[in-house]
Coordinates of C-alpha atoms and ligand atoms in Angstrom, one line a residue:
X1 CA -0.9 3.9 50.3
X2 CA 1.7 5.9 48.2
X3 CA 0.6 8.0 45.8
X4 CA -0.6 11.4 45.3
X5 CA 2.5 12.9 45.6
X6 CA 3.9 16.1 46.1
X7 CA 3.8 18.4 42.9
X8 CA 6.6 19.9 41.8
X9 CA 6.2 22.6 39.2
X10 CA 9.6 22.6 38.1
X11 CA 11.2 19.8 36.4
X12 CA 14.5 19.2 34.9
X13 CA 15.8 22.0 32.4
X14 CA 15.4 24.8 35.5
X15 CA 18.8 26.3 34.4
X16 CA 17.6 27.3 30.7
X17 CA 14.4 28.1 32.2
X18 CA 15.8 31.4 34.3
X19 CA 17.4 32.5 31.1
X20 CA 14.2 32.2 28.6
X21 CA 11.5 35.5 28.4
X22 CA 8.4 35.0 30.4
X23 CA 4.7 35.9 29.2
X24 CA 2.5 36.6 32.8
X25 CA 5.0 34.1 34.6
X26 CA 5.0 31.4 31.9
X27 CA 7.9 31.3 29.9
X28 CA 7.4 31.7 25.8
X29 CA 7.1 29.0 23.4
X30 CA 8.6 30.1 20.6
X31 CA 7.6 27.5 18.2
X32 CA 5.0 28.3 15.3
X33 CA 3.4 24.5 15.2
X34 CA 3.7 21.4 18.4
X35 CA 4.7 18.5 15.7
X36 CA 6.4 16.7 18.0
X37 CA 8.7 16.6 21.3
X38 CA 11.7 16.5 19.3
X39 CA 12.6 20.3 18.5
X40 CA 11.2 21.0 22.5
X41 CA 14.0 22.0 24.7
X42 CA 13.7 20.8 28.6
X43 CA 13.0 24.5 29.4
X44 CA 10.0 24.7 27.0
X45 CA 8.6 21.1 27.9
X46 CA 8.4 22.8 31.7
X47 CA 6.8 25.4 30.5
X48 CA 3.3 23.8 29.0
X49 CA 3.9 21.7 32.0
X50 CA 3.6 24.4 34.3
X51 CA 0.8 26.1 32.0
X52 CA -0.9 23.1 32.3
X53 CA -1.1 23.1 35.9
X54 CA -3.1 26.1 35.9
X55 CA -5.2 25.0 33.8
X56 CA -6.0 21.7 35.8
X57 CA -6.8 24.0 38.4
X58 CA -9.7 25.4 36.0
X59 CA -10.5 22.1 34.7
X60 CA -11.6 21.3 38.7
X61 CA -13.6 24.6 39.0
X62 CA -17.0 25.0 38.9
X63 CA -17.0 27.7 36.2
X64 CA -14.4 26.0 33.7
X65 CA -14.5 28.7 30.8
X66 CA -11.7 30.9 30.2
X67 CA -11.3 33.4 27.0
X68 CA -8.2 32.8 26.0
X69 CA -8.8 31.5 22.6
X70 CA -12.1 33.9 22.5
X71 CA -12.6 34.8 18.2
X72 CA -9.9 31.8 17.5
X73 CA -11.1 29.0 15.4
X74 CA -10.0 25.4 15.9
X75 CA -10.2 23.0 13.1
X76 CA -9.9 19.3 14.7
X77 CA -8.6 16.9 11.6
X78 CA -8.8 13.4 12.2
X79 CA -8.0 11.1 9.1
X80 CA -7.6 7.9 11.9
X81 CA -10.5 7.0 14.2
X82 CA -9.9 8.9 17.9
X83 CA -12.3 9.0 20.4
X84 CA -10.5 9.9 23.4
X85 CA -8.1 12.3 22.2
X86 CA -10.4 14.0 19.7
X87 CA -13.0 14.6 22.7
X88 CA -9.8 15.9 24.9
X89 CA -8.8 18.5 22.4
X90 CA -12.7 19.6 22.2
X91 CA -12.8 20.0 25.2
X92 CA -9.7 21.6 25.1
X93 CA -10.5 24.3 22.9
X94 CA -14.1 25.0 23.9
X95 CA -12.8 25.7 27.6
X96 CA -10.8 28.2 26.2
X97 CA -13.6 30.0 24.3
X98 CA -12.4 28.9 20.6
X99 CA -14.8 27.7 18.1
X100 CA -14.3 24.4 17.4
X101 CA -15.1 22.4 14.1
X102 CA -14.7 18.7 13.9
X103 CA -14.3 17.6 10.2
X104 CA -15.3 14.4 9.3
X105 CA -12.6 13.2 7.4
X106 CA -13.8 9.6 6.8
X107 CA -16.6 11.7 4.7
X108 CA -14.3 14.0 3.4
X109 CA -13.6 15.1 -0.1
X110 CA -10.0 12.9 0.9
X111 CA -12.4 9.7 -0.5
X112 CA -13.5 11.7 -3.5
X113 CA -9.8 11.6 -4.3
X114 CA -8.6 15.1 -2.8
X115 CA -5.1 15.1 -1.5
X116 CA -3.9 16.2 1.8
X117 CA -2.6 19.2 0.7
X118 CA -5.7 20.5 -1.2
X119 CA -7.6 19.9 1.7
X120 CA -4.8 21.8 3.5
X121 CA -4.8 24.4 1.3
X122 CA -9.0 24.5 1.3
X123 CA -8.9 25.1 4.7
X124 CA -6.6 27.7 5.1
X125 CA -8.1 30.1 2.6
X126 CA -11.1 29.6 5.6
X127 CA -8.6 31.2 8.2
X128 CA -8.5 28.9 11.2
X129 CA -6.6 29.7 14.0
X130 CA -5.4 26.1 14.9
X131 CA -5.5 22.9 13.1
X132 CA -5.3 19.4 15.2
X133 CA -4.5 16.8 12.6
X134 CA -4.3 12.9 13.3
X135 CA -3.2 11.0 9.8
X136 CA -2.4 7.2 10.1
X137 CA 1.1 8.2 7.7
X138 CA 4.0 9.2 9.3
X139 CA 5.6 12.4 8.8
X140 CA 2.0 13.6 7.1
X141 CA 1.2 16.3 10.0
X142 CA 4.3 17.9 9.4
X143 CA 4.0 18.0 5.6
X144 CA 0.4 19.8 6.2
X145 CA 2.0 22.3 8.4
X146 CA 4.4 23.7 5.6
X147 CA 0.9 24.8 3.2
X148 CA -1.0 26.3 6.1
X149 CA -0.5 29.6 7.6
X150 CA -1.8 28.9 11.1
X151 CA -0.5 26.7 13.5
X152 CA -0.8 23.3 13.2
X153 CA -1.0 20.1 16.2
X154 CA 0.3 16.7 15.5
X155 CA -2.4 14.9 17.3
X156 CA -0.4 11.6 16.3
X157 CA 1.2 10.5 12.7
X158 CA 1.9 7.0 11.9
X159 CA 4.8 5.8 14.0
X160 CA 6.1 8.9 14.4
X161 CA 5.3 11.1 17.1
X162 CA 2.1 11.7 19.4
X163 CA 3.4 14.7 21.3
X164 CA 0.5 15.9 23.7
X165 CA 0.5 12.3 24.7
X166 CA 4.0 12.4 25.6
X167 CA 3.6 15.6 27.4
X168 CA 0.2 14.7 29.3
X169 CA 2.2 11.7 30.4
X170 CA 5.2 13.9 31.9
X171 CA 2.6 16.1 33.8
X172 CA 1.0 12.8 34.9
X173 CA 4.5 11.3 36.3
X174 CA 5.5 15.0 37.5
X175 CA 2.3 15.3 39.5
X176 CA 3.1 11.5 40.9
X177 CA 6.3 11.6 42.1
X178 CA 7.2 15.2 42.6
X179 CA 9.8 15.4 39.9
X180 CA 10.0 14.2 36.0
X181 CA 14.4 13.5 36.4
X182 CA 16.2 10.9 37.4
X183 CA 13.4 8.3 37.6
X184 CA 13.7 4.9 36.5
X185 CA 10.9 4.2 33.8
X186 CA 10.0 0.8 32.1
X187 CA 8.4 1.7 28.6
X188 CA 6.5 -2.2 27.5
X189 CA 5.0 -3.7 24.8
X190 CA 4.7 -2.7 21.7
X191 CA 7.3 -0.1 21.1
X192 CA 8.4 -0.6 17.2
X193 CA 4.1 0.6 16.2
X194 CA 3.9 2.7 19.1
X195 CA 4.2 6.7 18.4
X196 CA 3.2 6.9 22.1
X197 CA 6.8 5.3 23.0
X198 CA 8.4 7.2 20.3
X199 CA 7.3 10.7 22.4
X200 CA 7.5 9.3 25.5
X201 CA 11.6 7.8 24.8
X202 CA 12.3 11.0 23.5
X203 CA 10.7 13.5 26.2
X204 CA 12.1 11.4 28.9
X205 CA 15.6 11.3 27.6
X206 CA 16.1 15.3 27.4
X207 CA 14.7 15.3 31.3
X208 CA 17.6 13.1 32.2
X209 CA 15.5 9.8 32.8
X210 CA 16.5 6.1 32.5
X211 CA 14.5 4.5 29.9
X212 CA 13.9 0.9 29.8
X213 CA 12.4 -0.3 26.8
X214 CA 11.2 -4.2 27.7
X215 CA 9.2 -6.2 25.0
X216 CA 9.4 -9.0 22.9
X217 CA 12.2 -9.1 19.8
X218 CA 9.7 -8.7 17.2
X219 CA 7.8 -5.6 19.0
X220 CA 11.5 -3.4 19.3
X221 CA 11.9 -0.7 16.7
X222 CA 15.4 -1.6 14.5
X223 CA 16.7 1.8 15.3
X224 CA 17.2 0.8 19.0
X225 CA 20.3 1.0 19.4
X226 CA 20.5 4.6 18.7
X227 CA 17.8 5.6 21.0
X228 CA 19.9 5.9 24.0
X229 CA 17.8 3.8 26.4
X230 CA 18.5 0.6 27.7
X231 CA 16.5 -2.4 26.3
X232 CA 15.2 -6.0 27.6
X233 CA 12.9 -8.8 26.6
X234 CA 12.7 -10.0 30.3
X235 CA 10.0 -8.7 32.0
X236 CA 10.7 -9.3 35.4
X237 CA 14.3 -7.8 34.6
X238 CA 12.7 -4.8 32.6
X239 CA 10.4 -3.3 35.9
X240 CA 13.4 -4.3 38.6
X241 CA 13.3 -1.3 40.2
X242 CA 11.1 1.2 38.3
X243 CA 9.4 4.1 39.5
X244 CA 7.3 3.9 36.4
X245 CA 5.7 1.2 34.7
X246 CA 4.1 2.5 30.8
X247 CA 2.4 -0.2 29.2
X248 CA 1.5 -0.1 25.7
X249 CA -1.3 -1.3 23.4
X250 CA -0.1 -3.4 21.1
X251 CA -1.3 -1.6 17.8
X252 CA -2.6 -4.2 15.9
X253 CA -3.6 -2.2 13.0
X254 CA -0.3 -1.1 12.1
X255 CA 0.9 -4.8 12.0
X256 CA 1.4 -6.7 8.5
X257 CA 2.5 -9.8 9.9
X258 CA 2.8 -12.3 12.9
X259 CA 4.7 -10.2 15.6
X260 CA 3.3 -12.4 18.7
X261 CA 2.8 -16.2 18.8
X262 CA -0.6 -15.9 20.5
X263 CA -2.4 -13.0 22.8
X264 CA -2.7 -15.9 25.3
X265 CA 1.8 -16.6 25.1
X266 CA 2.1 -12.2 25.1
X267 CA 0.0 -11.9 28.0
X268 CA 1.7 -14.8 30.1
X269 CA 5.3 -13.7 29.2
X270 CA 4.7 -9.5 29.0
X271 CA 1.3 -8.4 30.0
X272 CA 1.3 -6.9 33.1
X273 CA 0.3 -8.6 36.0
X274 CA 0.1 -8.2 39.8
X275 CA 3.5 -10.9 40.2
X276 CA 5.4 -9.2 37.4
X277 CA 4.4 -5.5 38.9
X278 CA 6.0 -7.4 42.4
X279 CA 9.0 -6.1 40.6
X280 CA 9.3 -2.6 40.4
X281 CA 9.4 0.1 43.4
X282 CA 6.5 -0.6 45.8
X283 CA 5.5 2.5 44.8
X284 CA 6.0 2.7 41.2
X285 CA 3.0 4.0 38.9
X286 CA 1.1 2.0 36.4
X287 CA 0.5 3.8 33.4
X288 CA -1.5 3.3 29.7
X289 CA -2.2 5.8 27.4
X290 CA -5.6 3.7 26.2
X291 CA -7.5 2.7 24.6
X292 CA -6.5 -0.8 26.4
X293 CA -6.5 -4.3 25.4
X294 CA -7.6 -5.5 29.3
X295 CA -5.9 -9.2 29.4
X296 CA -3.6 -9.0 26.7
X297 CA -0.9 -6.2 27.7
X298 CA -2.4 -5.1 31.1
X299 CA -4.8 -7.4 33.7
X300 CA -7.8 -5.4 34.6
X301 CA -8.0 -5.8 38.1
X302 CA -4.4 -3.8 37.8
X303 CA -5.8 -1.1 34.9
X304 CA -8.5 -0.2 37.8
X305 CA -6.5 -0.1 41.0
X306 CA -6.4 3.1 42.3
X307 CA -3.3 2.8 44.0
X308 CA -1.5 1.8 41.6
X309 CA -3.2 2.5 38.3
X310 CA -3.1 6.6 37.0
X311 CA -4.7 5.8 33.8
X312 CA -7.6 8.1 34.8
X313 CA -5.4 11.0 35.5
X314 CA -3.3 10.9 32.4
X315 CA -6.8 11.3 30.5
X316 CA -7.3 14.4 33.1
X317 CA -4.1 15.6 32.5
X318 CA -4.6 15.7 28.6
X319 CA -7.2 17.8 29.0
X320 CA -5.1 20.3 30.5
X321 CA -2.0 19.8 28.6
X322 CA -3.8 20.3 25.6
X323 CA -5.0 23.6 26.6
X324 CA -1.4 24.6 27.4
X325 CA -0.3 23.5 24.0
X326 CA -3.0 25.6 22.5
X327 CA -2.9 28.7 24.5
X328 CA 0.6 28.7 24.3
X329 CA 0.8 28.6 20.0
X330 CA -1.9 31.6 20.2
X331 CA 0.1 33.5 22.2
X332 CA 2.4 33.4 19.7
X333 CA 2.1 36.9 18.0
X334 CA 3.5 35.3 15.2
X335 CA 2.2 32.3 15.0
X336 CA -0.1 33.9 12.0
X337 CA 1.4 36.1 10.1
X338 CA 2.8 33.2 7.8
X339 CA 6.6 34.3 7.8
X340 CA 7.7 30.7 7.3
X341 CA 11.6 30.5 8.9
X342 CA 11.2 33.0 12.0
X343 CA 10.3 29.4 14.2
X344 CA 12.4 26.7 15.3
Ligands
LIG401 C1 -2.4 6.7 19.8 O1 -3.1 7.3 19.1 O2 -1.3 6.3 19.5 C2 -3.1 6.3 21.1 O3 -3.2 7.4 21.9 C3 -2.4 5.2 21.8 C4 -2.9 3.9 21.1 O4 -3.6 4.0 20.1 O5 -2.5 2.9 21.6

């Protein structure tokens, strides 16, 4: 049908982009840590999406190893339970010839009482290169990166901000429909829990997107109203029109209280279906950033369409955007030397 769209390398934020200083034809990054979208300028969100392309390339090659992270060591954190986005940045980092160490924070010294920043500090004396840290408290990963001399990647904190996701997303939606500005895009479900929206709201906003946020009452964070983005509990209303359809998980471990009246009433009123999808463009995308709750935000039989569905080319894409994100930080001569200040 549709998709498989042209793909543009250059998004919105082209004008800063001629201005900034270029490393072998990628612009510089010239942030010490990746904590979140937030600080990222359009110019710099182009350019691990443009890295990232390349490295999609690789990903498709027979021979997938590169040395770019060759004598680097990666320390992947995760005090939350990942399986998808822990493999991703293993992946990641092995394909770029760093050595990667997954610590086993469930077993950690953290039980025995430790606190973050002891680990933190622990670790650093051991002189990794790059730490990937997931915490379930918001604001934690950035904390973590003030004690540690290398640089550090929010691999999602709390409620906060989940920025590879955010940008694996772009790349996705870039690759889809040939531009990432002035689409129409229909973020649903769960947005208040979701650090996955948080990203995505704010990364979409700075490339000049419309942003519909479209859930129930109970599921909408109370700082709407000052996140620039249009909001609706409809949603038929909420995907009139939209290029892009997000669906969330609804994050059921982050609720302390009744938010739905029933998975059976959520689905029926906003779970994605094939009559409620009737509503946006004929050739919108259908996205989910997973792990998915098949008949409660999203019907399967749409989760696995192929002409609809990306779902397995965001996970591809995180691969590669991960990679970006990495290669970019190392390339940072200073991303080291522990000069705290010289990074935005
Ligand atoms: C996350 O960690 O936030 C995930 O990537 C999305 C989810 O858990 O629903």
């Amino acid at each position: 049908m549709h998709r498989r769209a042209s793909q543009a390398l250059v998004g919105n934020g082209a004008r800063v982009y001629k201005r900034a200083s270029r490393i072998g034809g990628i612009m510089s990054f010239r942030h010490r840590h990746l904590l979140g979208i937030e600080p990222l300028s359009p110019a710099e969100i182009t350019t691990v999406l443009d890295l990232a392309e390349r490295y999609v390339a690789l990903n498709r090659a027979p021979d997938k190893r590169s040395d770019r992270l060759k004598g680097l060591t990666q320390v992947n954190m995760f005090f939350e339970n990942s399986t998808r986005t822990q493999a991703s940045f293993e992946i990641a980092g092995k394909r770029l010839g760093a050595d990667v160490m997954n610590m086993a924070m469930q077993a950690s010294s953290i039980r025995k009482g430790e606190t973050l920043i002891d680990t933190a500090l622990t670790l650093n004396a051991m002189h990794p290169d790059l730490l990937v840290v997931r915490h379930p408290h918001s604001g934690a990963v950035n904390l973590l990166a003030e004690k540690v001399n290398c640089a550090v990647l929010n691999a999602g904190d709390g409620r906060h901000e989940h920025p590879t996701q955010a940008l694996l997303d772009a790349l996705t939606i870039r690759r889809e429909k040939g531009r990432l500005h002035r689409l129409t895009i229909a973020i649903c479900g769960d947005i208040a829990h979701s650090r996955v929206a948080r990203s995505n709201i704010l990364l979409l906003g700075k490339m000049e997107n419309r942003v519909r946020l479209v859930g129930p009452p109970t599921l909408m964070p109370a700082e709407v109203g000052a996140l620039g983005v249009e909001v609706t509990h409809d949603m038929r209303a909420g995907l009139e029109g939209a290029d892009v359809v997000m669906m969330l998980r609804l994050q059921k471990e982050r609720m302390d209280g009744g938010f739905i009246p029933s998975e059976r009433e959520y689905y029926h009123r906003w779970g994605l279906d094939a009559e409620k999808l009737a509503h946006a463009r004929e050739d919108a995308i259908v996205m989910h950033p997973g792990p998915m709750n098949r008949g409660v935000e999203i019907d399967g039989t749409i989760a696995d369409d192929i002409n609809r569905s990306v779902i397995q080319e965001q996970v591809e894409m995180g691969v590669a955007v991960r990679m970006a994100a990495m290669d970019l930080l190392a390339r940072n001569p200073r991303a080291n030397t522990g000069r705290e200040g010289m990074y935005v």
